[in-house]
PDB file of C-alpha atoms in Angstrom:
ATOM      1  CA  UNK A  15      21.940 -24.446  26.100  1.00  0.00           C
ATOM      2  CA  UNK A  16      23.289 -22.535  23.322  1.00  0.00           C
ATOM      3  CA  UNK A  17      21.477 -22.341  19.575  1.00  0.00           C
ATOM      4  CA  UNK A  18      24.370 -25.027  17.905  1.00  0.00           C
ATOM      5  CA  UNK A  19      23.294 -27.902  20.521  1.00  0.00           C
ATOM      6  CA  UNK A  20      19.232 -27.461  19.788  1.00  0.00           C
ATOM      7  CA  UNK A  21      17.594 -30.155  17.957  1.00  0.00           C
ATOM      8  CA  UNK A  22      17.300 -29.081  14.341  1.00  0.00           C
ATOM      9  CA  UNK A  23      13.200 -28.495  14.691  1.00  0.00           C
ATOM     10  CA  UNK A  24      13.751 -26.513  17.703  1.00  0.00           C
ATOM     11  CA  UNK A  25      16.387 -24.841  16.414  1.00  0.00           C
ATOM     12  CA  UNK A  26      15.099 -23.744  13.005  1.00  0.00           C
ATOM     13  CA  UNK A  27      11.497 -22.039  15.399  1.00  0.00           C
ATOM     14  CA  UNK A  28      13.927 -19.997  17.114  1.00  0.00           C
ATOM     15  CA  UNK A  29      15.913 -18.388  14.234  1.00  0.00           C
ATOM     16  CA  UNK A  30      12.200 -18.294  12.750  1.00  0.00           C
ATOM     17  CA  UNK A  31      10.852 -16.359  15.991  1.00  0.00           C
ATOM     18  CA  UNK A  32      13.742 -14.437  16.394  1.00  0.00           C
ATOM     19  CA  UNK A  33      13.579 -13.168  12.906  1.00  0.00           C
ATOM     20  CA  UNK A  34      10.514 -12.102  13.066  1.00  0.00           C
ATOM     21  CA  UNK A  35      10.526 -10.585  16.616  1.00  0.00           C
ATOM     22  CA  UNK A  36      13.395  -8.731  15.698  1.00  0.00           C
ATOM     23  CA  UNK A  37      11.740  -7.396  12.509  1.00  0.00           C
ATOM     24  CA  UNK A  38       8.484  -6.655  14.650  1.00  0.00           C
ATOM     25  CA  UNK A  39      10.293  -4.681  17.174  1.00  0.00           C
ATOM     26  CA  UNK A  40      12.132  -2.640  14.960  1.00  0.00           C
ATOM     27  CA  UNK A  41       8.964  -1.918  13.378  1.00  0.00           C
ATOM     28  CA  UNK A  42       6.987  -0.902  16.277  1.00  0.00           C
ATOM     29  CA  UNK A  43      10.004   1.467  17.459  1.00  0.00           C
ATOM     30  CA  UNK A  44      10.032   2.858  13.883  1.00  0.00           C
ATOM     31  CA  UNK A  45       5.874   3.790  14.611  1.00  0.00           C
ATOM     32  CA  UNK A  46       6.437   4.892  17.857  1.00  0.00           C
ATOM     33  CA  UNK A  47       8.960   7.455  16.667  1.00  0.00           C
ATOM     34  CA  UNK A  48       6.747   8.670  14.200  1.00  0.00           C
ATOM     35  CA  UNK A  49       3.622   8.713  16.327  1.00  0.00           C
ATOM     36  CA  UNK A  50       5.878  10.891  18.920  1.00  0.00           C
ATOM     37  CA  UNK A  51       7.457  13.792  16.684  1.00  0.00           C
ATOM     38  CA  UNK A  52       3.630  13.815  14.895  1.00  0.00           C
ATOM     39  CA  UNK A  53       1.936  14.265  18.106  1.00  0.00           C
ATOM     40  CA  UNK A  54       4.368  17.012  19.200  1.00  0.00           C
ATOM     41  CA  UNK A  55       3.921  18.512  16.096  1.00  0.00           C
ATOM     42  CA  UNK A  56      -0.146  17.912  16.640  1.00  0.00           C
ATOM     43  CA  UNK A  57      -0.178  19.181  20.055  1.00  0.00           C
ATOM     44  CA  UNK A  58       1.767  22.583  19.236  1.00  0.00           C
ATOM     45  CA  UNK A  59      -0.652  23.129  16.079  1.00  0.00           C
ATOM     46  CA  UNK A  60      -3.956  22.445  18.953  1.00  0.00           C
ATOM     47  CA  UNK A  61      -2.260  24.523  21.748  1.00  0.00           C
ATOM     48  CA  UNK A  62      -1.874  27.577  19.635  1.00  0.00           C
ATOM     49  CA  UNK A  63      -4.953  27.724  17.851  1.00  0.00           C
ATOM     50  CA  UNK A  64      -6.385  27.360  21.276  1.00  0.00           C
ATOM     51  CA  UNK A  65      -4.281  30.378  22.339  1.00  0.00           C
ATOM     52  CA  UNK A  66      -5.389  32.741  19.081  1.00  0.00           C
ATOM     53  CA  UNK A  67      -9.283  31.598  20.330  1.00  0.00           C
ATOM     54  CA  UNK A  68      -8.600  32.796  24.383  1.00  0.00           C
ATOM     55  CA  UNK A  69      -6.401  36.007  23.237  1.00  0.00           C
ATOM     56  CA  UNK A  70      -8.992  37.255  20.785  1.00  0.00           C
ATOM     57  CA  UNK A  71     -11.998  36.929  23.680  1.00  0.00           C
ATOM     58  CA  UNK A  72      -9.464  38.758  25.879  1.00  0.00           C
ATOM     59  CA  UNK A  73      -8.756  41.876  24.369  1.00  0.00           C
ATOM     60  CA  UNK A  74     -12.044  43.378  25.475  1.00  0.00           C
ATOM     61  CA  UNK A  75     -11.104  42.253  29.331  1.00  0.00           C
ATOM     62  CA  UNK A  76      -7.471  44.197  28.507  1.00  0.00           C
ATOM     63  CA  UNK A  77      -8.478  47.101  26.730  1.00  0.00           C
ATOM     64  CA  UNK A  78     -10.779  47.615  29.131  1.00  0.00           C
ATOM     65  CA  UNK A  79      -8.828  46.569  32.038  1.00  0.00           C
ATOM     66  CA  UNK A  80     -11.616  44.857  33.233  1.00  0.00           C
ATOM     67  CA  UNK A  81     -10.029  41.696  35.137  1.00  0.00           C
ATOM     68  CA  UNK A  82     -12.731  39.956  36.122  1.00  0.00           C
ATOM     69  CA  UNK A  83     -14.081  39.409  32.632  1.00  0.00           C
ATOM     70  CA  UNK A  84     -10.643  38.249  31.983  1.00  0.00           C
ATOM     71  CA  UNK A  85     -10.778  35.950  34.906  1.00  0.00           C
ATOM     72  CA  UNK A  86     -13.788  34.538  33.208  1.00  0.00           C
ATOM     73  CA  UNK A  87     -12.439  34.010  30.295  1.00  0.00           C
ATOM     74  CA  UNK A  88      -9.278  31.837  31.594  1.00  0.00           C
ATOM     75  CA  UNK A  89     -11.630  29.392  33.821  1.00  0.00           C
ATOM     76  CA  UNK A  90     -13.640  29.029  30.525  1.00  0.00           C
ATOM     77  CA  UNK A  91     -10.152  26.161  30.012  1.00  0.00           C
ATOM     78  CA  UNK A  92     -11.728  23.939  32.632  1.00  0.00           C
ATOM     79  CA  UNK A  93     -12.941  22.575  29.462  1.00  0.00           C
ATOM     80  CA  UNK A  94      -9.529  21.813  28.691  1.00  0.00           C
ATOM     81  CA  UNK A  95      -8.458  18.506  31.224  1.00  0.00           C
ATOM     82  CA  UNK A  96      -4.573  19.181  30.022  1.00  0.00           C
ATOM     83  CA  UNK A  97      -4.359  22.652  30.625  1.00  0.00           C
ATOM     84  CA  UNK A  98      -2.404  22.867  33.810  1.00  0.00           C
ATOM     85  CA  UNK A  99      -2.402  26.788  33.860  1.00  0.00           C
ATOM     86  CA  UNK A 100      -2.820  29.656  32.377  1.00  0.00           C
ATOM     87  CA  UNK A 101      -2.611  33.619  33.030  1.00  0.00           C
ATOM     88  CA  UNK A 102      -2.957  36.998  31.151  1.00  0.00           C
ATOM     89  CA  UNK A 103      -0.299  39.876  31.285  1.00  0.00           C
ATOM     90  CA  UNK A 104      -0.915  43.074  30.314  1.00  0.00           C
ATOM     91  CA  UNK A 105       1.227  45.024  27.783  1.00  0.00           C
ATOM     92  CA  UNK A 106       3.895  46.239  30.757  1.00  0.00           C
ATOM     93  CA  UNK A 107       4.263  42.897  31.233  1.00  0.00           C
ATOM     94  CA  UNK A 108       2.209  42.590  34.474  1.00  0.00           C
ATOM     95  CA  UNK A 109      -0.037  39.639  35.830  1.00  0.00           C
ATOM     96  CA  UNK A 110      -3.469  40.488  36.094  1.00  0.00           C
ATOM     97  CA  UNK A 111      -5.451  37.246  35.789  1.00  0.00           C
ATOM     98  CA  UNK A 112      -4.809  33.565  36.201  1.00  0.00           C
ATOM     99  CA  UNK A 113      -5.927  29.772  36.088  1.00  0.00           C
ATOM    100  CA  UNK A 114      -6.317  28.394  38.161  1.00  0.00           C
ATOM    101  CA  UNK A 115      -6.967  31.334  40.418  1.00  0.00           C
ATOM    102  CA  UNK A 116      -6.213  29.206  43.799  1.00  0.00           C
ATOM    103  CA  UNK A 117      -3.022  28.422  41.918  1.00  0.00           C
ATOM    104  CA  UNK A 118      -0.029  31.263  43.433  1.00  0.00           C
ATOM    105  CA  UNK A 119       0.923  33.903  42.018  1.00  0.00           C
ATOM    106  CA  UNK A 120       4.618  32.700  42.038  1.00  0.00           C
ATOM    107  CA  UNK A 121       3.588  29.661  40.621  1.00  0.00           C
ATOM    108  CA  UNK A 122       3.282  31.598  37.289  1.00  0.00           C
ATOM    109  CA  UNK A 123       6.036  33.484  35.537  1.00  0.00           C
ATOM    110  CA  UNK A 124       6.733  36.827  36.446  1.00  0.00           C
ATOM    111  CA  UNK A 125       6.700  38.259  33.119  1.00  0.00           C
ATOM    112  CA  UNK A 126       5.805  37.567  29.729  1.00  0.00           C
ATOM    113  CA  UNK A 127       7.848  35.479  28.022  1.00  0.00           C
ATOM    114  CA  UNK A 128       8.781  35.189  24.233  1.00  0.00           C
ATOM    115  CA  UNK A 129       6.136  34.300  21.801  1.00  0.00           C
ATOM    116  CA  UNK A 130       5.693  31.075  20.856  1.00  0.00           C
ATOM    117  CA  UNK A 131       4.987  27.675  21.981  1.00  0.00           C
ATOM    118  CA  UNK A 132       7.947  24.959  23.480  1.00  0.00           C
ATOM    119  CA  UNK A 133       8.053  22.118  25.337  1.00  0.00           C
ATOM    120  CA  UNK A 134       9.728  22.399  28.835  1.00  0.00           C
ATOM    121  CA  UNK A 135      10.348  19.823  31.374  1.00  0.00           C
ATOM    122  CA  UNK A 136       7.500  17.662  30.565  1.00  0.00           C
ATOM    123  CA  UNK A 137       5.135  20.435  29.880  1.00  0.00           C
ATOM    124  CA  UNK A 138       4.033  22.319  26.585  1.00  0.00           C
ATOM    125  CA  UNK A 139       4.755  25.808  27.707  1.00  0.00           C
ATOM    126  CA  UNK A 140       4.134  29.053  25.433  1.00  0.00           C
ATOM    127  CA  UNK A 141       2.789  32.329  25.015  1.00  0.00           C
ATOM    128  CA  UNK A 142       0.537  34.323  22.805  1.00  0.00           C
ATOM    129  CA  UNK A 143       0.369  38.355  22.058  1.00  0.00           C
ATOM    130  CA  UNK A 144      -3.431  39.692  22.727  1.00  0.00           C
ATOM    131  CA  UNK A 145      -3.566  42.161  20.210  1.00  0.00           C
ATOM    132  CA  UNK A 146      -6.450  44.705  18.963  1.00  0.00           C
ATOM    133  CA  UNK A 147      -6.599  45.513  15.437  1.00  0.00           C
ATOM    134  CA  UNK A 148      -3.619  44.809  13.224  1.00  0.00           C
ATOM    135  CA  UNK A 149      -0.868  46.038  15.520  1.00  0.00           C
ATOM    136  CA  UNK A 150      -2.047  47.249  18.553  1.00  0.00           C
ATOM    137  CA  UNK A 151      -0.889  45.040  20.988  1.00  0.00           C
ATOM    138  CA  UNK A 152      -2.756  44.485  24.416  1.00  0.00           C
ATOM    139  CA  UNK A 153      -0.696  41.899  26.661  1.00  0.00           C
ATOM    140  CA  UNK A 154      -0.405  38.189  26.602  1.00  0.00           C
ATOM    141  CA  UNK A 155      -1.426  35.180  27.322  1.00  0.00           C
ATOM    142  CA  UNK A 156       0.384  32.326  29.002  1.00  0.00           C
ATOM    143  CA  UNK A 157      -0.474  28.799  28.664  1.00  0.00           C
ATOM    144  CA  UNK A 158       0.991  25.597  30.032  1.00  0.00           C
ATOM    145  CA  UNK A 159      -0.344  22.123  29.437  1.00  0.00           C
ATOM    146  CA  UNK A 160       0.927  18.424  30.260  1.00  0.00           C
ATOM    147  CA  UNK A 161       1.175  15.418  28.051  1.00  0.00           C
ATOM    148  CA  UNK A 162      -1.208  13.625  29.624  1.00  0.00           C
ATOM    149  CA  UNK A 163      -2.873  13.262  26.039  1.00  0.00           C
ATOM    150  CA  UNK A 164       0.387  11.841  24.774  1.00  0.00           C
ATOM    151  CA  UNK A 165       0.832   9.277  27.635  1.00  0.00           C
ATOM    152  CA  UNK A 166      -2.807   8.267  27.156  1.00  0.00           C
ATOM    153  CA  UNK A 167      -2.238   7.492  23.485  1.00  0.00           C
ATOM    154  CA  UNK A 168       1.026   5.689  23.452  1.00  0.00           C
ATOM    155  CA  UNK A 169      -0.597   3.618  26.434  1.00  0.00           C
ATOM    156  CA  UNK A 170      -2.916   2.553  24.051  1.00  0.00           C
ATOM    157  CA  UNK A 171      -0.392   2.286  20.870  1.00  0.00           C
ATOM    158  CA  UNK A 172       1.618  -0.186  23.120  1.00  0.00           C
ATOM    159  CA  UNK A 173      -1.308  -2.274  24.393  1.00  0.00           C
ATOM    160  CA  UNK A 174      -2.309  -2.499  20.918  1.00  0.00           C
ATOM    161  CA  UNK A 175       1.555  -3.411  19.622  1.00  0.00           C
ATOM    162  CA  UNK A 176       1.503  -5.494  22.469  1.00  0.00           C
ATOM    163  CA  UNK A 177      -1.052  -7.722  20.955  1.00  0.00           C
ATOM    164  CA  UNK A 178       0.244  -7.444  17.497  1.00  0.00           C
ATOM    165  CA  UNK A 179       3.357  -8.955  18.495  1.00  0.00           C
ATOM    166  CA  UNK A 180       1.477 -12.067  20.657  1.00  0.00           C
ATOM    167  CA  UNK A 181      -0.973 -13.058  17.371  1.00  0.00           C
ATOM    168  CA  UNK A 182       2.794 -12.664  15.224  1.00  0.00           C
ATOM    169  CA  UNK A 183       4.538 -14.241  17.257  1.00  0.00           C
ATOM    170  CA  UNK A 184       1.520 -17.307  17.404  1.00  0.00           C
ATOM    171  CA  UNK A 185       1.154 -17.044  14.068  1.00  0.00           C
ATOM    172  CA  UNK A 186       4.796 -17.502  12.903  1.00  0.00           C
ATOM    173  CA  UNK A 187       5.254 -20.509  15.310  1.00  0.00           C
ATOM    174  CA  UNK A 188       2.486 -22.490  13.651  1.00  0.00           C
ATOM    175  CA  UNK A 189       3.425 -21.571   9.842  1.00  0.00           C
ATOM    176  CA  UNK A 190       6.705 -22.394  10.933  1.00  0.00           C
ATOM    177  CA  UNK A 191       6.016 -25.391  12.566  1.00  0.00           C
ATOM    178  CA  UNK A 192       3.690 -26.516   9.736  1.00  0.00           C
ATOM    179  CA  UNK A 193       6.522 -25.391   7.098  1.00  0.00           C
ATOM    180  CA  UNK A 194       9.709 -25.976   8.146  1.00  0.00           C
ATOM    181  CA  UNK A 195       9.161 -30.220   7.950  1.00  0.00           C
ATOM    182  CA  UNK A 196      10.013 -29.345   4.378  1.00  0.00           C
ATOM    183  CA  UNK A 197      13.253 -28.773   5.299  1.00  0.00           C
ATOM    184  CA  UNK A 198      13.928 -30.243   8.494  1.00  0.00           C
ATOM    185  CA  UNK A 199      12.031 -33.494   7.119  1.00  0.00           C
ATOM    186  CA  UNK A 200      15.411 -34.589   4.886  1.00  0.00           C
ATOM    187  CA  UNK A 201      17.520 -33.533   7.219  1.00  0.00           C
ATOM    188  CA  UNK A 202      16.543 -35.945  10.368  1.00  0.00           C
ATOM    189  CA  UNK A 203      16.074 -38.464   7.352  1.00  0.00           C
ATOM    190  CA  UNK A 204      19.948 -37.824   6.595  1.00  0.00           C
ATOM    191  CA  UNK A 205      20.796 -37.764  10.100  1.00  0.00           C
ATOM    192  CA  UNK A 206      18.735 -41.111  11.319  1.00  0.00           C
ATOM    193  CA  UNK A 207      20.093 -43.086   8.430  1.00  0.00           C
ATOM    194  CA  UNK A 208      23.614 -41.600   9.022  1.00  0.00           C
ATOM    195  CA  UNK A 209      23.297 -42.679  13.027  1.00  0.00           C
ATOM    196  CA  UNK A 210      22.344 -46.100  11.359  1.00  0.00           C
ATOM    197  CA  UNK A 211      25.120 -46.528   9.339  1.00  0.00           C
ATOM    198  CA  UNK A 212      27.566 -45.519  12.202  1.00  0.00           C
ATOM    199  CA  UNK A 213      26.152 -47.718  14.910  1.00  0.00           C
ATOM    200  CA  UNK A 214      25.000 -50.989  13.147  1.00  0.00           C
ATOM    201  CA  UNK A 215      27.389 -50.752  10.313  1.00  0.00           C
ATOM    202  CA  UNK A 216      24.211 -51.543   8.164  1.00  0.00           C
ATOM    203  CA  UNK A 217      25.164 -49.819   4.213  1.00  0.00           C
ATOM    204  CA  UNK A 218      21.662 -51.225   3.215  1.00  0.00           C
ATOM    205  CA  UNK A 219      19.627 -48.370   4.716  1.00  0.00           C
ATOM    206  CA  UNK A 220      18.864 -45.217   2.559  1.00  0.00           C
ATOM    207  CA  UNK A 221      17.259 -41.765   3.207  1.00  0.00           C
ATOM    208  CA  UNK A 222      14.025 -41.080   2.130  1.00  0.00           C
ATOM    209  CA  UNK A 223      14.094 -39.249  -1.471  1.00  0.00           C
ATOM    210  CA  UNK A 224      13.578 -35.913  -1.324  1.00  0.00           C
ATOM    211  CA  UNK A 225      12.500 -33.433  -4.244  1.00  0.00           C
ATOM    212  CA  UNK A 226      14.821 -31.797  -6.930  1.00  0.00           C
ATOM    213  CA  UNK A 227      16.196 -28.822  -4.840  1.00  0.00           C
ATOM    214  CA  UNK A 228      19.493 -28.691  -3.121  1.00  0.00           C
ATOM    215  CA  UNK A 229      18.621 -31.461  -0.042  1.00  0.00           C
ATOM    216  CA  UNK A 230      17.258 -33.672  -2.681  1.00  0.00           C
ATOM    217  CA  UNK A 231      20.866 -33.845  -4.356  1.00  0.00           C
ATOM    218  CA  UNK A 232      22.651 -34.178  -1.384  1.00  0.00           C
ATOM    219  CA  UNK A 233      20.277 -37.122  -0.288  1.00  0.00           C
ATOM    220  CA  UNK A 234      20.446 -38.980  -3.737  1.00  0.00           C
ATOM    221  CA  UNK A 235      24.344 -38.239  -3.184  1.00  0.00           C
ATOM    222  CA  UNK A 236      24.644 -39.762   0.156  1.00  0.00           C
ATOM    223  CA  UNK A 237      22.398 -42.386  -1.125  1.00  0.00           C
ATOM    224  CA  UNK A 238      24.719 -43.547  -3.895  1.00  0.00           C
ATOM    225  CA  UNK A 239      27.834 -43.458  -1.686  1.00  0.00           C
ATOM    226  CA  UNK A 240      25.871 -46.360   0.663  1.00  0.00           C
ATOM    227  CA  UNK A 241      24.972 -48.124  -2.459  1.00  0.00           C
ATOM    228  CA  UNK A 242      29.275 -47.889  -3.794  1.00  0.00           C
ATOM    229  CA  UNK A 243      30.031 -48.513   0.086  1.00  0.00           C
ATOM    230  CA  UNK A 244      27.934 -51.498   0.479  1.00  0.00           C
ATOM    231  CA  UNK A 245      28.921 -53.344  -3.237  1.00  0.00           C
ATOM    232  CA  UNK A 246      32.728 -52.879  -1.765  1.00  0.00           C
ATOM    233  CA  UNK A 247      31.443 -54.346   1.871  1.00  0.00           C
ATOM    234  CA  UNK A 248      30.240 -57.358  -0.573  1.00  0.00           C
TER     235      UNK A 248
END
């Protein structure tokens, strides 16, 4: 059944509904857009100030060349549920610690990469120089986290939306249902004493009055064209 052959009641809640889920939805993917380049933004700002903290405890462990301490230092990221690995190069470029340390070696990139943090195939990839002093560089640190933390908080966005959308969409049936008699009211009048008219040939019936707006006119209108019809039926 298309929109034209709905009763006029019906038809008036769906252009009401559809409004308004249209507007919703456009609203919610205007958020969600938002939330997402904010949150990538977010995440970069969190992963490299956790990178300055781990690169400034490792430059005794690299200096040094003490590994183990540096070893230490990576598993301290346990902490850190979305850190899916992590390693320290030293300043040839070679691998000398990583997290997780059951992880393999190939697992990890071969060499330091550019400084800098990216996102990469689903993962928040970057790296950060370990540096002594104002210039003295020591090696670098590699870090690579998922966006677990982003799926978790759109989950919730969208159950949340979700529900914002079911109490809208509830709440603009029953306004609309409560205010759209005003204007569907004058029109079933029209339309009843209209169907009247046509099938009993009866010119005595009238419409109910209506106000002083546009249906109101028409309704006085088709009122006094009964009244002229019915004096010539006479």
């Amino acid at each position: 059944m298309t929109l034209k052959n709905l009763p006029i009641r019906r038809k008036l809640t769906v252009i009401i509904l559809g409004t308004s889920g249209v507007v919703l939805l456009l609203t919610c993917a205007a958020f969600f857009a938002y939330e997402f380049l904010t949150f990538r933004q977010t995440t970069i700002r969190q992963m490299s100030t956790l990178a300055e903290v781990i690169a400034d405890n490792s430059t005794a462990a690299l200096a040094f060349q003490n590994y183990d301490d540096a070893k230490d230092t990576l598993d301290s990221l346990k902490a850190e549920r979305h850190i899916v690995s992590a390693a320290l190069y030293d300043k040839e470029g070679k691998l000398v610690a990583r997290y997780p340390g059951n992880m393999a070696a190939a697992a990890f990139p071969s060499a330091a990469g550019k400084d800098g943090f990216r996102f990469e195939q689903g993962h928040l990839v970057g790296y950060q120089p370990v540096v002594q002093g104002a210039n003295k560089r020591l090696g670098t640190l590699f870090l690579k986290a998922d966006m677990g933390a982003m799926y978790e908080r759109f989950r919730l966005y969208g159950a949340i939306a979700a529900l914002v959308i079911a109490v809208s969409f509830l709440a603009a049936y029953f306004i609309s249902r409560t205010l759209q008699n005003q204007i569907s009211g004058p029109i079933l009048s029209l339309a009843e004493t209209a169907r009247a008219v046509a099938e009993r040939r009866d010119y005595s019936v009238r419409a109910a009055e209506g106000g002083e707006d546009e249906l109101g006119l028409l309704t006085d209108a088709f009122n006094q064209m009964l009244a002229e019809i019915q004096k010539l039926a006479h």
